[in-house]
Amino acid sequence: MSGNTTKAAGKPAANAQVAKLTLPDGKSVDLPIIKGTEAPDVVDVTSLYKNAGVFTYDPGFLSTASCDSSITYIDGDKGILRHRGYSIEELAANCDYLEVCSLLLHGELPTKEEFKKYKHDITYHTMVHEQLQFLYRGFPRRSHPMAILVGAVASLSAFYHDSLDIKDAAQRELAATRMIAKMPTLTAMAYKYSVGQPFVYPQNAMGFAENFLHMMFATPCEAYKPSPAMIRAMNKLMILHADHEQNASTSTVRLASSSGANPFACVGAGISCLWGPAHGGANEEVLLMLQEIGDVKRIPEFIKKAKDKDSGFRLMGFGHRVYKNMDPRAGVLKKSCDEVLEEVGVKNEPLLAIAKELERIALQDDYFVQRKLFPNVDFYSGIIYRAMGIPTIMFTPLFAMARTAGWVAQWKEMIEDPKQKIGRPRQLYTGETARKLVPLDKRK
Ligand code: CMC
């Protein structure tokens, strides 16, 4: 490496620091090193194919930065997560979820006046087109709510034609507002549909978290007023799930959007990706796992199974591609568990005792220590949701609802980046080389 580093992707400054790559044929290429504000530098390989005729190879993106972004910073070794420079712990302790949405989207925490306006704008977009209920009614009652959400969110593009032009800044802002505002309504509708209850309309007099709980649990026959403890817990859970830089679902939203597709369809793609058990689907799996364990005495049996590669079983809610230390979100949730359970009046939750003991045993076990496998955000969230009366099947939809803020902020950042290009990965081809076709009647 030599000279200074460059901050502009793709264009090395005259004195930029470079990495030199020498290929077996003796060809040598200089690859500029780009520095961010924090975190590892990146080696810019965009000109590699043009200059050397080779691709880089990194399935699963183990060492590849797919974009530059100024929204979220993670230091996985230290267990640090910050949005726009603010630690997740501080945001979760002090903010309303909508303040965090505004921060993610606009770069700064809103002033009182800005917040008032943002809250008003979101509140007045929470209602969904009345026709959407017929889409819901087309689904079998036993559908997983994630299946409904994938369709419902993508279908917003059929209803809101005035926010589909991604080249128009005002339309982009309107699309972002609509998605964040309508997700709780769509999520609660998916729940109501699954239990055969009438849909509950949003209430403009309520705050964002309160309104969601109201749409989940009120019925036309009975009013429902969530307790301040429930509202606080919901608000905190939403903040903790709001964004997480270039995770699988966010990268899906970015890749889908890179073709210029409309944001509603792209967030639908993100929801599909989130559903998988290695990603957001893990919160549902954690609770099912804790229920299956059933007793602290059975923990060693499950730890043994998780270490056995032939079992196909993993400790759900454990491990993370980026965190090689405690996931800070899990730290906040673990601390909140006892407090929330007490506040909502749940005494002696046996699953919490199992979870804490499972964590304790795993963190002393060589297998988990050597691989740096710690609890992630999904490990404790389900216990809190359960205490709040939220059914297990709704855990992943709640993740999707909160993560919509991150998806739309990352989408907007990408569209507004002049360097934005269609995402088009290359491959290492391992198939047949050219061969002659034998007509069907001559094939043996
Ligand atoms: N239980 C047992 N072994 C594990 C686990 C686990 N939960 N996670 C990773 N390992 C092992 C894995 O078998 C591998 O072992 P070896 O080196 O002997 O082959 C090693 O640890 C590295 O695992 P990996 O699969 O190469 O790591 P990855 O970065 O590709 O995967 C992960 C990350 C989150 C998909 C994985 O840790 C996992 O499957 N965890 C369980 C599912 C889960 O909790 N997902 C939620 C993630 S956080 C929230 C979110 O993203 O939505």
GROMACS .gro file of C-alpha atoms and ligand atoms in nm, residues 277-280 282 306 309 314-321 367 371 373 376-378 399, ligand 1:
model
   74
  277PRO     CA    1  -3.538  -1.875   0.969
  278ALA     CA    2  -3.176  -1.761   0.931
  279HIS     CA    3  -3.301  -1.398   0.932
  280GLY     CA    4  -3.620  -1.248   1.080
  282ALA     CA    5  -3.566  -1.677   1.377
  306ALA     CA    6  -2.684  -2.786   1.815
  309LYS     CA    7  -2.366  -3.100   1.235
  314ARG     CA    8  -2.905  -2.485   1.528
  315LEU     CA    9  -2.957  -2.292   1.846
  316MET     CA   10  -3.207  -2.037   1.719
  317GLY     CA   11  -3.140  -1.678   1.824
  318PHE     CA   12  -2.768  -1.754   1.847
  319GLY     CA   13  -2.490  -1.645   1.614
  320HIS     CA   14  -2.460  -1.359   1.370
  321ARG     CA   15  -2.263  -1.289   1.055
  367TYR     CA   16  -1.814  -2.487   2.063
  371ARG     CA   17  -1.709  -1.971   1.700
  373LEU     CA   18  -2.171  -1.738   1.889
  376ASN     CA   19  -2.880  -1.213   1.878
  377VAL     CA   20  -3.181  -0.980   1.869
  378ASP     CA   21  -3.422  -1.270   1.817
  399PHE     CA   22  -3.999  -0.748   1.274
  445CMC     N1   23  -2.612  -2.301   1.645
  445CMC     C1   24  -2.511  -2.389   1.624
  445CMC     N2   25  -2.405  -2.364   1.546
  445CMC     C2   26  -2.402  -2.246   1.482
  445CMC     C3   27  -2.503  -2.150   1.496
  445CMC     C4   28  -2.612  -2.181   1.583
  445CMC     N3   29  -2.711  -2.093   1.599
  445CMC     N4   30  -2.474  -2.043   1.421
  445CMC     C5   31  -2.358  -2.070   1.361
  445CMC     N5   32  -2.314  -2.193   1.397
  445CMC     C6   33  -2.187  -2.256   1.358
  445CMC     C7   34  -2.191  -2.308   1.214
  445CMC     O1   35  -2.233  -2.442   1.209
  445CMC     C8   36  -2.048  -2.291   1.172
  445CMC     O2   37  -1.972  -2.395   1.231
  445CMC     P1   38  -1.841  -2.454   1.157
  445CMC     O3   39  -1.743  -2.340   1.152
  445CMC     O4   40  -1.800  -2.568   1.241
  445CMC     O5   41  -1.888  -2.496   1.019
  445CMC     C9   42  -2.004  -2.160   1.241
  445CMC     O6   43  -2.088  -2.152   1.359
  445CMC    C10   44  -2.024  -2.036   1.156
  445CMC     O7   45  -2.159  -2.035   1.111
  445CMC     P2   46  -2.204  -1.985   0.967
  445CMC     O8   47  -2.335  -2.049   0.932
  445CMC     O9   48  -2.092  -2.002   0.870
  445CMC    O10   49  -2.224  -1.830   0.995
  445CMC     P3   50  -2.305  -1.728   0.909
  445CMC    O11   51  -2.248  -1.596   0.937
  445CMC    O12   52  -2.312  -1.771   0.767
  445CMC    O13   53  -2.456  -1.738   0.968
  445CMC    C11   54  -2.646  -1.705   1.105
  445CMC    C12   55  -2.510  -1.650   1.059
  445CMC    C13   56  -2.718  -1.598   1.184
  445CMC    C14   57  -2.731  -1.737   0.981
  445CMC    C15   58  -2.623  -1.831   1.191
  445CMC    O14   59  -2.549  -1.798   1.306
  445CMC    C16   60  -2.754  -1.900   1.229
  445CMC    O15   61  -2.806  -1.980   1.151
  445CMC     N6   62  -2.811  -1.867   1.351
  445CMC    C17   63  -2.940  -1.921   1.390
  445CMC    C18   64  -3.052  -1.844   1.324
  445CMC    C19   65  -3.069  -1.704   1.384
  445CMC    O16   66  -3.072  -1.686   1.505
  445CMC     N7   67  -3.085  -1.605   1.296
  445CMC    C20   68  -3.107  -1.465   1.335
  445CMC    C21   69  -2.993  -1.376   1.296
  445CMC     S1   70  -2.997  -1.215   1.375
  445CMC    C22   71  -3.139  -1.136   1.321
  445CMC    C23   72  -3.158  -1.127   1.175
  445CMC    O17   73  -3.066  -1.122   1.095
  445CMC    O18   74  -3.272  -1.126   1.135
   0.00000   0.00000   0.00000
